[in-house]
Amino acid sequence: MRVLIIDDNADSTLALRMLLELEGHEVEVAHDGRSGLEACARSLPEVVLCDLVLPDMHGTDVGRALPSGARKIAVTGHDPADVRAACESAGFALVMQKPLDLDALLQGMSPA
């Protein structure tokens, strides 16, 4: 799958990118909302993993601006239950808490 990670934490993004690439996915990374939206328009990912706290935009605003064709997964350092309703209204199919469980993420990346 083509995966776009939008997250400002360079270290965790690098690790996640490497793990997803080892699983055979093509991964692109953006470190803020605006560059994430530009990357999405350019690469047309099948899955977008978007952190909710970005330096220039809130992740729910990014989610609303992403095209509907990609499976959108929100990523947060907080309790997912606290943001689930806002994420669902922004078009996210799933909300996952950091640190991400790779097996759960891979399962969540596939359409149900």
mmCIF file of C-alpha atoms in Angstrom:
data_model
loop_
_atom_site.group_PDB
_atom_site.id
_atom_site.type_symbol
_atom_site.label_atom_id
_atom_site.label_comp_id
_atom_site.label_asym_id
_atom_site.label_seq_id
_atom_site.Cartn_x
_atom_site.Cartn_y
_atom_site.Cartn_z
ATOM 1 C CA MET A 1 0.000 0.000 0.000
ATOM 2 C CA ARG A 2 0.977 3.631 -0.452
ATOM 3 C CA VAL A 3 1.070 5.153 3.035
ATOM 4 C CA LEU A 4 1.464 8.791 4.054
ATOM 5 C CA ILE A 5 2.532 9.578 7.621
ATOM 6 C CA ILE A 6 1.825 13.127 8.803
ATOM 7 C CA ASP A 7 3.588 13.655 12.140
ATOM 8 C CA ASP A 8 6.039 16.242 13.467
ATOM 9 C CA ASN A 9 7.975 13.778 15.643
ATOM 10 C CA ALA A 10 10.911 12.923 13.376
ATOM 11 C CA ASP A 11 12.256 10.017 15.452
ATOM 12 C CA SER A 12 8.998 8.096 15.830
ATOM 13 C CA THR A 13 8.096 8.822 12.209
ATOM 14 C CA LEU A 14 11.404 7.401 10.988
ATOM 15 C CA ALA A 15 10.921 4.231 13.051
ATOM 16 C CA LEU A 16 7.338 3.776 11.839
ATOM 17 C CA ARG A 17 8.381 4.402 8.250
ATOM 18 C CA MET A 18 11.080 1.734 8.474
ATOM 19 C CA LEU A 19 8.681 -0.812 10.024
ATOM 20 C CA LEU A 20 6.026 -0.197 7.366
ATOM 21 C CA GLU A 21 8.607 -0.422 4.576
ATOM 22 C CA LEU A 22 9.807 -3.753 5.998
ATOM 23 C CA GLU A 23 6.183 -4.909 5.690
ATOM 24 C CA GLY A 24 6.345 -4.018 1.972
ATOM 25 C CA HIS A 25 4.533 -0.674 2.008
ATOM 26 C CA GLU A 26 5.605 2.428 0.095
ATOM 27 C CA VAL A 27 5.819 5.228 2.674
ATOM 28 C CA GLU A 28 6.031 9.012 2.393
ATOM 29 C CA VAL A 29 6.401 11.360 5.365
ATOM 30 C CA ALA A 30 5.300 14.932 6.018
ATOM 31 C CA HIS A 31 6.022 16.833 9.223
ATOM 32 C CA ASP A 32 3.134 19.320 9.220
ATOM 33 C CA GLY A 33 -0.426 19.541 7.973
ATOM 34 C CA ARG A 34 0.143 21.711 4.917
ATOM 35 C CA SER A 35 3.001 19.613 3.552
ATOM 36 C CA GLY A 36 0.943 16.515 4.344
ATOM 37 C CA LEU A 37 -1.932 17.787 2.220
ATOM 38 C CA GLU A 38 0.492 18.610 -0.599
ATOM 39 C CA ALA A 39 2.067 15.140 -0.359
ATOM 40 C CA CYS A 40 -1.372 13.550 -0.408
ATOM 41 C CA ALA A 41 -2.336 15.404 -3.587
ATOM 42 C CA ARG A 42 0.954 14.347 -5.187
ATOM 43 C CA SER A 43 1.214 10.703 -4.156
ATOM 44 C CA LEU A 44 -2.449 9.670 -3.740
ATOM 45 C CA PRO A 45 -1.877 7.384 -0.738
ATOM 46 C CA GLU A 46 -4.212 4.539 0.103
ATOM 47 C CA VAL A 47 -3.690 5.086 3.840
ATOM 48 C CA VAL A 48 -2.951 8.308 5.742
ATOM 49 C CA LEU A 49 -1.715 8.195 9.341
ATOM 50 C CA CYS A 50 -2.154 11.662 10.810
ATOM 51 C CA ASP A 51 -1.067 12.891 14.217
ATOM 52 C CA LEU A 52 -3.667 15.139 15.818
ATOM 53 C CA VAL A 53 -1.212 17.704 17.205
ATOM 54 C CA LEU A 54 0.770 19.271 14.378
ATOM 55 C CA PRO A 55 2.719 22.552 14.371
ATOM 56 C CA ASP A 56 0.500 24.333 11.833
ATOM 57 C CA MET A 57 -2.905 22.628 11.851
ATOM 58 C CA HIS A 58 -4.949 20.332 14.039
ATOM 59 C CA GLY A 59 -5.141 16.796 12.718
ATOM 60 C CA THR A 60 -8.938 16.944 12.473
ATOM 61 C CA ASP A 61 -8.611 19.916 10.094
ATOM 62 C CA VAL A 62 -6.151 17.891 8.025
ATOM 63 C CA GLY A 63 -8.567 14.955 8.066
ATOM 64 C CA ARG A 64 -11.387 17.107 6.722
ATOM 65 C CA ALA A 65 -9.137 18.375 3.905
ATOM 66 C CA LEU A 66 -7.856 14.937 2.860
ATOM 67 C CA PRO A 67 -9.495 13.292 -0.138
ATOM 68 C CA SER A 68 -12.149 10.696 0.629
ATOM 69 C CA GLY A 69 -10.364 7.891 -1.259
ATOM 70 C CA ALA A 70 -7.687 7.300 1.370
ATOM 71 C CA ARG A 71 -8.250 5.337 4.584
ATOM 72 C CA LYS A 72 -7.586 7.903 7.301
ATOM 73 C CA ILE A 73 -6.183 6.875 10.672
ATOM 74 C CA ALA A 74 -5.790 9.443 13.449
ATOM 75 C CA VAL A 75 -2.865 9.035 15.817
ATOM 76 C CA THR A 76 -2.811 10.585 19.289
ATOM 77 C CA GLY A 77 -0.802 10.534 22.468
ATOM 78 C CA HIS A 78 -4.033 10.877 24.468
ATOM 79 C CA ASP A 79 -6.884 8.508 25.213
ATOM 80 C CA PRO A 80 -8.571 7.776 21.865
ATOM 81 C CA ALA A 81 -11.995 7.840 23.551
ATOM 82 C CA ASP A 82 -11.502 11.559 24.258
ATOM 83 C CA VAL A 83 -11.148 12.430 20.561
ATOM 84 C CA ARG A 84 -13.056 9.659 18.798
ATOM 85 C CA ALA A 85 -16.184 11.703 17.993
ATOM 86 C CA ALA A 86 -14.180 14.636 16.595
ATOM 87 C CA CYS A 87 -12.024 12.273 14.536
ATOM 88 C CA GLU A 88 -14.995 10.399 13.123
ATOM 89 C CA SER A 89 -16.643 13.676 12.087
ATOM 90 C CA ALA A 90 -13.362 14.617 10.338
ATOM 91 C CA GLY A 91 -13.469 11.411 8.284
ATOM 92 C CA PHE A 92 -11.035 9.224 10.200
ATOM 93 C CA ALA A 93 -11.883 5.517 10.098
ATOM 94 C CA LEU A 94 -9.828 4.725 13.184
ATOM 95 C CA VAL A 95 -8.142 6.458 16.132
ATOM 96 C CA MET A 96 -4.991 4.869 17.560
ATOM 97 C CA GLN A 97 -2.963 5.773 20.629
ATOM 98 C CA LYS A 98 0.809 6.223 20.613
ATOM 99 C CA PRO A 99 2.981 4.276 20.893
ATOM 100 C CA LEU A 100 1.419 2.374 18.026
ATOM 101 C CA ASP A 101 1.053 -1.385 18.143
ATOM 102 C CA LEU A 102 2.325 -2.489 14.718
ATOM 103 C CA ASP A 103 0.039 -5.520 14.463
ATOM 104 C CA ALA A 104 -3.035 -3.446 15.343
ATOM 105 C CA LEU A 105 -1.938 -0.750 12.897
ATOM 106 C CA LEU A 106 -1.469 -3.223 10.046
ATOM 107 C CA GLN A 107 -4.881 -4.684 10.763
ATOM 108 C CA GLY A 108 -6.409 -1.188 10.907
ATOM 109 C CA MET A 109 -4.847 -0.197 7.599
ATOM 110 C CA SER A 110 -6.907 -2.821 5.787
ATOM 111 C CA PRO A 111 -10.527 -1.915 5.055
ATOM 112 C CA ALA A 112 -12.924 -3.796 7.309
#
